[in-house]
Amino acid sequence: MRAVALVAPGQVEIVDDWPEPEPGPGDVVVQIRGVGLCGSDLSVYDGTREVPGMPWVFGHEGGGDIVATGPGVTGREVGQRVVIEPNFADGTCAACLAGHTSACDDRQVLAITRTGILAERVAVPADYTWPISSDWPDVALACVEPLVVAHTAVRRADVPVGADCLVIGAGSQGQLVCQSLLAAGAQPYVLEPHPGRLELALKLGARPAEEHHGDTYPLVFETAGVPSVWEPAYNAVAKTGKLVVIGFNDKPAQLTTIDLVQRQITIVGQLIYDHPVDFQATLAAVSAGQLAPAQTVQGTFGVEETAAALASVREIAGKSWIEFSSWRDGS
Ligand SMILES: [Zn+2]
């Protein structure tokens, strides 16, 4: 079958001899309809994030149609349209047993520890596929996974209705945090140097941070992950407020404990989502019309144009996605 293979850092090729996936016990095979591109895909693409070997297939945000089921699968059948949850927990470690599958000791990650979904078909555990209505546009399949990350961060932060929140960074993760905050009845203010990204955030209902009365907020969401934003993010937290850290880097971040204690600040590291509660909650909100995952999408590329999509993705203000219609039509 065909797949988009990473053959060297920064170089992808379409191959037609990628192994056809075999569904193991409990697995389903999904024929892919759409794949979103995000920062972690780019770090695999450019070689900053190491993968087990080359050629490699990445891509982890997306879904399609179930075309085969393995032994022992119940509750999923051929023909169902599904979104893929791309982090597979072992379900047996202490973190999993406590419900924190995001902290699983042996978490398998599509595109990082197992080959990803920029391929015609992929085998995944049935429990990690989420049936959705077949009238969802394919573009929505490509945006659900990052929306779950954002929506989970907002849900766990217990954002009061009407609260002013600062969102640092308006890349696709920041845009989706803004959307989740608006759905929660809060008002996001955005700090973002890129004019196109800022403009998109404002169009979707955020306000520029310069318009906020006062320098501090009860809640700050840091999505940029660059060292230079740590200080403004931390300083923008009001007394007794909370800083939710979603973006990250490997540089030390400074603060003084006297300031932390006297301002009584809570700092929370927020990594992905827990299985199955967070996909469940986000998909319910999308189905109820409270969230529209495709709103932030600005770039659409056919699967043959994946190399061009990867080359331009950093210049596009919103999210880019790859659509697979030409591979499904048998061309
Ligand atoms: Zn585990």
Tab-separated table of C-alpha atoms and ligand atoms in Angstrom:
chain	number	residue	atom	x	y	z
A	1	MET	CA	0.000	0.000	0.000
A	2	ARG	CA	0.977	3.625	-0.281
A	3	ALA	CA	2.416	5.701	2.547
A	4	VAL	CA	4.283	8.973	3.008
A	5	ALA	CA	7.685	7.822	4.230
A	6	LEU	CA	10.283	9.966	5.958
A	7	VAL	CA	13.508	8.746	4.334
A	8	ALA	CA	15.906	11.291	5.844
A	9	PRO	CA	15.478	14.361	8.064
A	10	GLY	CA	13.491	16.925	6.057
A	11	GLN	CA	12.799	14.494	3.193
A	12	VAL	CA	9.571	12.591	2.570
A	13	GLU	CA	8.701	10.294	-0.336
A	14	ILE	CA	5.533	8.561	-1.372
A	15	VAL	CA	6.196	4.816	-1.394
A	16	ASP	CA	3.872	2.129	-2.753
A	17	ASP	CA	5.374	-0.887	-0.976
A	18	TRP	CA	4.711	-0.006	2.679
A	19	PRO	CA	3.587	-3.192	4.498
A	20	GLU	CA	-0.163	-3.693	4.647
A	21	PRO	CA	-1.208	-3.562	8.346
A	22	GLU	CA	-2.408	-6.808	9.914
A	23	PRO	CA	-4.959	-6.385	12.711
A	24	GLY	CA	-3.763	-8.220	15.826
A	25	PRO	CA	-6.123	-9.329	18.616
A	26	GLY	CA	-8.245	-6.342	19.646
A	27	ASP	CA	-7.142	-4.216	16.684
A	28	VAL	CA	-9.022	-2.602	13.829
A	29	VAL	CA	-7.632	-1.414	10.487
A	30	VAL	CA	-8.585	2.156	9.596
A	31	GLN	CA	-8.592	3.497	6.021
A	32	ILE	CA	-7.354	7.047	6.544
A	33	ARG	CA	-9.430	10.063	5.387
A	34	GLY	CA	-7.541	12.995	6.904
A	35	VAL	CA	-4.405	13.755	8.940
A	36	GLY	CA	-3.571	16.998	10.762
A	37	LEU	CA	0.006	18.280	11.001
A	38	CYS	CA	1.357	19.653	14.277
A	39	GLY	CA	4.573	20.704	15.945
A	40	SER	CA	5.525	17.222	17.095
A	41	ASP	CA	5.180	15.943	13.504
A	42	LEU	CA	7.502	18.728	12.397
A	43	SER	CA	10.058	17.768	15.026
A	44	VAL	CA	10.038	14.192	13.673
A	45	TYR	CA	10.200	15.516	10.103
A	46	ASP	CA	13.196	17.784	10.721
A	47	GLY	CA	15.028	15.192	12.839
A	48	THR	CA	14.927	16.992	16.213
A	49	ARG	CA	12.787	14.185	17.621
A	50	GLU	CA	14.356	10.775	17.201
A	51	VAL	CA	12.330	7.861	15.836
A	52	PRO	CA	13.187	4.129	15.925
A	53	GLY	CA	14.459	4.036	12.322
A	54	MET	CA	14.072	5.184	8.710
A	55	PRO	CA	12.094	4.998	6.540
A	56	TRP	CA	9.444	6.087	9.034
A	57	VAL	CA	5.788	7.042	8.719
A	58	PHE	CA	4.618	9.857	10.985
A	59	GLY	CA	1.300	11.707	11.426
A	60	HIS	CA	-0.884	11.014	14.466
A	61	GLU	CA	-3.915	13.334	14.297
A	62	GLY	CA	-6.736	11.932	12.216
A	63	GLY	CA	-9.122	9.159	11.377
A	64	GLY	CA	-11.077	7.370	8.702
A	65	ASP	CA	-13.183	4.266	8.158
A	66	ILE	CA	-12.801	0.828	9.745
A	67	VAL	CA	-12.081	-1.684	6.947
A	68	ALA	CA	-11.086	-4.761	8.981
A	69	THR	CA	-11.312	-6.029	12.554
A	70	GLY	CA	-8.953	-8.398	14.375
A	71	PRO	CA	-9.827	-11.313	16.663
A	72	GLY	CA	-11.821	-10.437	19.786
A	73	VAL	CA	-12.977	-6.980	18.723
A	74	THR	CA	-16.387	-6.000	20.063
A	75	GLY	CA	-18.209	-2.708	19.690
A	76	ARG	CA	-16.474	-1.735	16.442
A	77	GLU	CA	-17.383	-2.874	12.952
A	78	VAL	CA	-16.349	-2.479	9.345
A	79	GLY	CA	-17.759	0.712	7.846
A	80	GLN	CA	-17.692	2.806	11.021
A	81	ARG	CA	-16.146	6.265	10.762
A	82	VAL	CA	-13.691	6.817	13.624
A	83	VAL	CA	-11.242	9.301	15.106
A	84	ILE	CA	-7.983	7.736	16.341
A	85	GLU	CA	-6.707	8.378	19.879
A	86	PRO	CA	-2.968	8.024	19.177
A	87	ASN	CA	-1.575	7.370	22.686
A	88	PHE	CA	-2.000	3.764	23.774
A	89	ALA	CA	-1.587	3.097	27.503
A	90	ASP	CA	-0.689	-0.342	28.899
A	91	GLY	CA	-3.604	-0.131	31.334
A	92	THR	CA	-1.646	-2.010	34.023
A	93	CYS	CA	0.910	0.367	35.569
A	94	ALA	CA	0.269	2.416	38.720
A	95	ALA	CA	-0.445	5.583	36.718
A	96	CYS	CA	-2.961	3.805	34.477
A	97	LEU	CA	-4.664	2.144	37.442
A	98	ALA	CA	-5.024	5.591	39.012
A	99	GLY	CA	-6.670	6.847	35.799
A	100	HIS	CA	-3.672	8.869	34.619
A	101	THR	CA	-2.948	7.071	31.362
A	102	SER	CA	-1.100	10.158	30.114
A	103	ALA	CA	1.578	9.265	32.689
A	104	CYS	CA	1.710	5.578	31.672
A	105	ASP	CA	5.148	3.995	32.126
A	106	ASP	CA	4.856	2.173	28.807
A	107	ARG	CA	2.794	4.504	26.640
A	108	GLN	CA	2.906	3.679	22.914
A	109	VAL	CA	2.611	6.745	20.679
A	110	LEU	CA	1.641	6.707	17.017
A	111	ALA	CA	4.333	8.365	14.888
A	112	ILE	CA	6.862	8.277	17.740
A	113	THR	CA	7.171	4.704	19.046
A	114	ARG	CA	4.945	3.053	16.377
A	115	THR	CA	4.594	4.082	12.751
A	116	GLY	CA	1.988	6.775	12.188
A	117	ILE	CA	-1.042	7.384	10.025
A	118	LEU	CA	0.235	9.133	6.873
A	119	ALA	CA	-0.553	5.868	5.095
A	120	GLU	CA	-3.524	4.381	3.289
A	121	ARG	CA	-4.358	2.114	6.211
A	122	VAL	CA	-3.196	1.636	9.787
A	123	ALA	CA	-3.879	-0.968	12.493
A	124	VAL	CA	-4.737	0.452	15.919
A	125	PRO	CA	-6.333	-0.911	19.113
A	126	ALA	CA	-10.121	-0.847	18.689
A	127	ASP	CA	-10.518	0.768	22.139
A	128	TYR	CA	-8.538	3.747	20.846
A	129	THR	CA	-10.897	4.443	17.945
A	130	TRP	CA	-13.862	6.725	18.570
A	131	PRO	CA	-16.922	6.270	16.362
A	132	ILE	CA	-18.320	9.549	15.049
A	133	SER	CA	-21.143	10.496	12.724
A	134	SER	CA	-20.306	9.899	9.047
A	135	ASP	CA	-21.553	13.391	8.232
A	136	TRP	CA	-18.555	14.988	9.936
A	137	PRO	CA	-16.316	16.577	7.303
A	138	ASP	CA	-12.941	14.866	6.911
A	139	VAL	CA	-11.186	18.043	8.012
A	140	ALA	CA	-12.764	17.676	11.461
A	141	LEU	CA	-11.179	14.213	11.859
A	142	ALA	CA	-7.799	15.841	11.423
A	143	CYS	CA	-8.328	18.354	14.267
A	144	VAL	CA	-9.929	16.335	17.024
A	145	GLU	CA	-6.772	15.077	18.743
A	146	PRO	CA	-5.181	18.516	19.363
A	147	LEU	CA	-8.615	19.800	20.378
A	148	VAL	CA	-8.759	17.070	23.052
A	149	VAL	CA	-5.420	18.340	24.422
A	150	ALA	CA	-6.763	21.909	24.618
A	151	HIS	CA	-10.197	21.006	25.904
A	152	THR	CA	-8.689	18.764	28.601
A	153	ALA	CA	-6.387	21.563	29.785
A	154	VAL	CA	-9.341	23.946	30.051
A	155	ARG	CA	-11.664	21.421	31.734
A	156	ARG	CA	-9.069	20.492	34.345
A	157	ALA	CA	-8.350	24.144	35.119
A	158	ASP	CA	-11.923	24.650	36.416
A	159	VAL	CA	-12.270	27.930	34.549
A	160	PRO	CA	-15.020	30.087	36.097
A	161	VAL	CA	-17.639	31.438	33.662
A	162	GLY	CA	-16.746	34.993	32.720
A	163	ALA	CA	-13.083	34.683	33.769
A	164	ASP	CA	-10.453	36.580	31.809
A	165	CYS	CA	-7.688	34.160	30.793
A	166	LEU	CA	-4.350	34.824	29.126
A	167	VAL	CA	-3.314	32.449	26.333
A	168	ILE	CA	0.336	32.699	25.406
A	169	GLY	CA	0.959	31.642	21.814
A	170	ALA	CA	-1.663	31.385	19.071
A	171	GLY	CA	-0.281	28.449	17.128
A	172	SER	CA	-2.852	25.742	16.547
A	173	GLN	CA	-2.683	24.611	20.196
A	174	GLY	CA	-3.226	28.179	21.416
A	175	GLN	CA	-6.115	28.673	18.986
A	176	LEU	CA	-7.782	25.507	20.267
A	177	VAL	CA	-7.297	26.590	23.907
A	178	CYS	CA	-8.998	29.899	23.005
A	179	GLN	CA	-11.871	28.013	21.405
A	180	SER	CA	-12.253	25.757	24.463
A	181	LEU	CA	-12.178	28.791	26.794
A	182	LEU	CA	-14.876	30.556	24.776
A	183	ALA	CA	-16.987	27.382	24.913
A	184	ALA	CA	-16.511	27.374	28.717
A	185	GLY	CA	-17.862	30.929	28.907
A	186	ALA	CA	-14.474	32.514	29.628
A	187	GLN	CA	-12.745	35.318	27.719
A	188	PRO	CA	-9.334	34.507	26.239
A	189	TYR	CA	-6.765	37.285	25.759
A	190	VAL	CA	-3.873	36.411	23.479
A	191	LEU	CA	-0.178	37.222	23.461
A	192	GLU	CA	1.249	36.305	20.025
A	193	PRO	CA	3.928	38.063	17.977
A	194	HIS	CA	2.940	36.551	14.588
A	195	PRO	CA	0.363	38.953	13.022
A	196	GLY	CA	-1.477	36.260	11.024
A	197	ARG	CA	-1.883	33.962	14.018
A	198	LEU	CA	-3.038	36.843	16.220
A	199	GLU	CA	-5.530	37.928	13.565
A	200	LEU	CA	-6.992	34.398	13.340
A	201	ALA	CA	-7.340	34.186	17.143
A	202	LEU	CA	-9.139	37.548	17.244
A	203	LYS	CA	-11.421	36.524	14.392
A	204	LEU	CA	-12.438	33.448	16.388
A	205	GLY	CA	-13.307	35.519	19.471
A	206	ALA	CA	-10.119	36.118	21.503
A	207	ARG	CA	-8.969	39.654	22.396
A	208	PRO	CA	-5.444	41.067	22.235
A	209	ALA	CA	-3.641	41.114	25.614
A	210	GLU	CA	-2.989	44.860	25.207
A	211	GLU	CA	-6.724	45.473	25.602
A	212	HIS	CA	-6.897	43.768	28.983
A	213	HIS	CA	-7.458	45.992	32.034
A	214	GLY	CA	-4.622	45.117	34.383
A	215	ASP	CA	-1.503	43.035	33.871
A	216	THR	CA	-2.590	39.839	35.619
A	217	TYR	CA	-5.129	37.056	35.083
A	218	PRO	CA	-6.578	34.354	37.346
A	219	LEU	CA	-5.591	31.782	34.709
A	220	VAL	CA	-2.729	31.731	32.244
A	221	PHE	CA	-2.297	29.033	29.576
A	222	GLU	CA	1.227	28.770	28.154
A	223	THR	CA	1.176	27.039	24.745
A	224	ALA	CA	4.248	28.492	23.011
A	225	GLY	CA	6.905	26.404	24.739
A	226	VAL	CA	9.747	28.819	23.979
A	227	PRO	CA	12.063	29.868	26.851
A	228	SER	CA	11.425	33.610	26.374
A	229	VAL	CA	7.752	33.329	27.355
A	230	TRP	CA	8.292	31.766	30.773
A	231	GLU	CA	8.804	35.075	32.575
A	232	PRO	CA	5.845	36.936	31.026
A	233	ALA	CA	3.652	33.852	31.558
A	234	TYR	CA	4.583	33.499	35.224
A	235	ASN	CA	4.390	37.229	35.919
A	236	ALA	CA	0.915	37.448	34.369
A	237	VAL	CA	-0.610	35.109	36.972
A	238	ALA	CA	-2.719	36.988	39.535
A	239	LYS	CA	-2.448	36.276	43.280
A	240	THR	CA	-3.913	32.799	44.025
A	241	GLY	CA	-4.077	32.178	40.252
A	242	LYS	CA	-3.009	29.240	38.150
A	243	LEU	CA	-0.464	28.804	35.364
A	244	VAL	CA	-1.218	25.861	33.049
A	245	VAL	CA	1.890	24.869	31.109
A	246	ILE	CA	1.176	23.048	27.822
A	247	GLY	CA	4.132	24.115	25.671
A	248	PHE	CA	7.587	23.028	26.825
A	249	ASN	CA	11.327	23.163	26.198
A	250	ASP	CA	14.450	21.818	27.912
A	251	LYS	CA	15.794	25.118	29.315
A	252	PRO	CA	15.613	25.882	33.050
A	253	ALA	CA	12.740	28.215	34.018
A	254	GLN	CA	13.368	30.682	36.868
A	255	LEU	CA	11.179	31.808	39.703
A	256	THR	CA	11.714	32.670	43.351
A	257	THR	CA	9.905	30.682	45.993
A	258	ILE	CA	9.250	33.859	48.002
A	259	ASP	CA	7.225	35.183	45.075
A	260	LEU	CA	5.525	31.826	44.436
A	261	VAL	CA	4.464	31.533	48.082
A	262	GLN	CA	3.494	35.141	48.621
A	263	ARG	CA	1.377	35.265	45.481
A	264	GLN	CA	0.104	31.675	46.226
A	265	ILE	CA	0.445	30.559	42.630
A	266	THR	CA	-0.350	27.074	41.318
A	267	ILE	CA	1.695	25.827	38.374
A	268	VAL	CA	0.314	22.804	36.501
A	269	GLY	CA	2.102	20.777	33.844
A	270	GLN	CA	-0.483	19.527	31.365
A	271	LEU	CA	0.420	16.542	29.174
A	272	ILE	CA	-2.081	15.331	26.542
A	273	TYR	CA	-5.176	13.558	27.977
A	274	ASP	CA	-6.281	10.462	29.858
A	275	HIS	CA	-7.985	7.455	28.305
A	276	PRO	CA	-10.903	7.201	27.858
A	277	VAL	CA	-12.443	10.161	29.698
A	278	ASP	CA	-10.933	13.059	27.788
A	279	PHE	CA	-11.716	11.956	24.210
A	280	GLN	CA	-15.184	11.075	25.456
A	281	ALA	CA	-15.778	14.531	26.955
A	282	THR	CA	-14.366	16.443	23.975
A	283	LEU	CA	-16.266	14.422	21.360
A	284	ALA	CA	-19.473	14.982	23.353
A	285	ALA	CA	-18.822	18.744	23.282
A	286	VAL	CA	-18.154	18.655	19.517
A	287	SER	CA	-21.287	16.597	18.870
A	288	ALA	CA	-23.307	19.071	20.963
A	289	GLY	CA	-22.041	21.916	18.769
A	290	GLN	CA	-20.045	23.579	21.579
A	291	LEU	CA	-16.728	23.145	19.772
A	292	ALA	CA	-15.971	23.290	16.047
A	293	PRO	CA	-12.585	21.642	15.521
A	294	ALA	CA	-12.135	22.729	11.902
A	295	GLN	CA	-12.384	26.480	12.681
A	296	THR	CA	-8.637	26.873	13.021
A	297	VAL	CA	-7.738	25.093	9.780
A	298	GLN	CA	-6.118	27.337	7.171
A	299	GLY	CA	-4.189	24.935	4.928
A	300	THR	CA	-5.534	21.943	2.961
A	301	PHE	CA	-3.197	19.675	0.969
A	302	GLY	CA	-3.782	16.479	-0.978
A	303	VAL	CA	-1.706	13.533	0.222
A	304	GLU	CA	0.569	13.749	-2.869
A	305	GLU	CA	1.390	17.309	-1.750
A	306	THR	CA	2.568	16.290	1.714
A	307	ALA	CA	6.144	17.440	1.045
A	308	ALA	CA	4.858	20.892	0.041
A	309	ALA	CA	2.567	20.953	3.080
A	310	LEU	CA	5.491	20.238	5.403
A	311	ALA	CA	7.619	22.902	3.742
A	312	SER	CA	4.982	25.601	4.205
A	313	VAL	CA	3.323	24.563	7.456
A	314	ARG	CA	5.244	27.012	9.636
A	315	GLU	CA	4.126	29.936	7.467
A	316	ILE	CA	0.431	29.068	7.708
A	317	ALA	CA	-1.325	30.923	10.532
A	318	GLY	CA	-3.739	28.128	11.433
A	319	LYS	CA	-3.576	24.383	11.187
A	320	SER	CA	-2.691	22.431	8.028
A	321	TRP	CA	-4.152	19.044	7.185
A	322	ILE	CA	-3.657	16.337	4.558
A	323	GLU	CA	-6.717	14.939	2.796
A	324	PHE	CA	-6.656	11.411	1.352
A	325	SER	CA	-9.521	11.440	-1.176
A	326	SER	CA	-7.252	10.601	-4.133
A	327	TRP	CA	-5.930	7.472	-2.398
A	328	ARG	CA	-9.423	6.339	-1.492
A	329	ASP	CA	-10.656	6.681	-5.059
A	330	GLY	CA	-8.087	4.119	-6.163
A	331	SER	CA	-6.107	6.586	-8.290
B	1	ZN	ZN	0.285	2.404	32.084
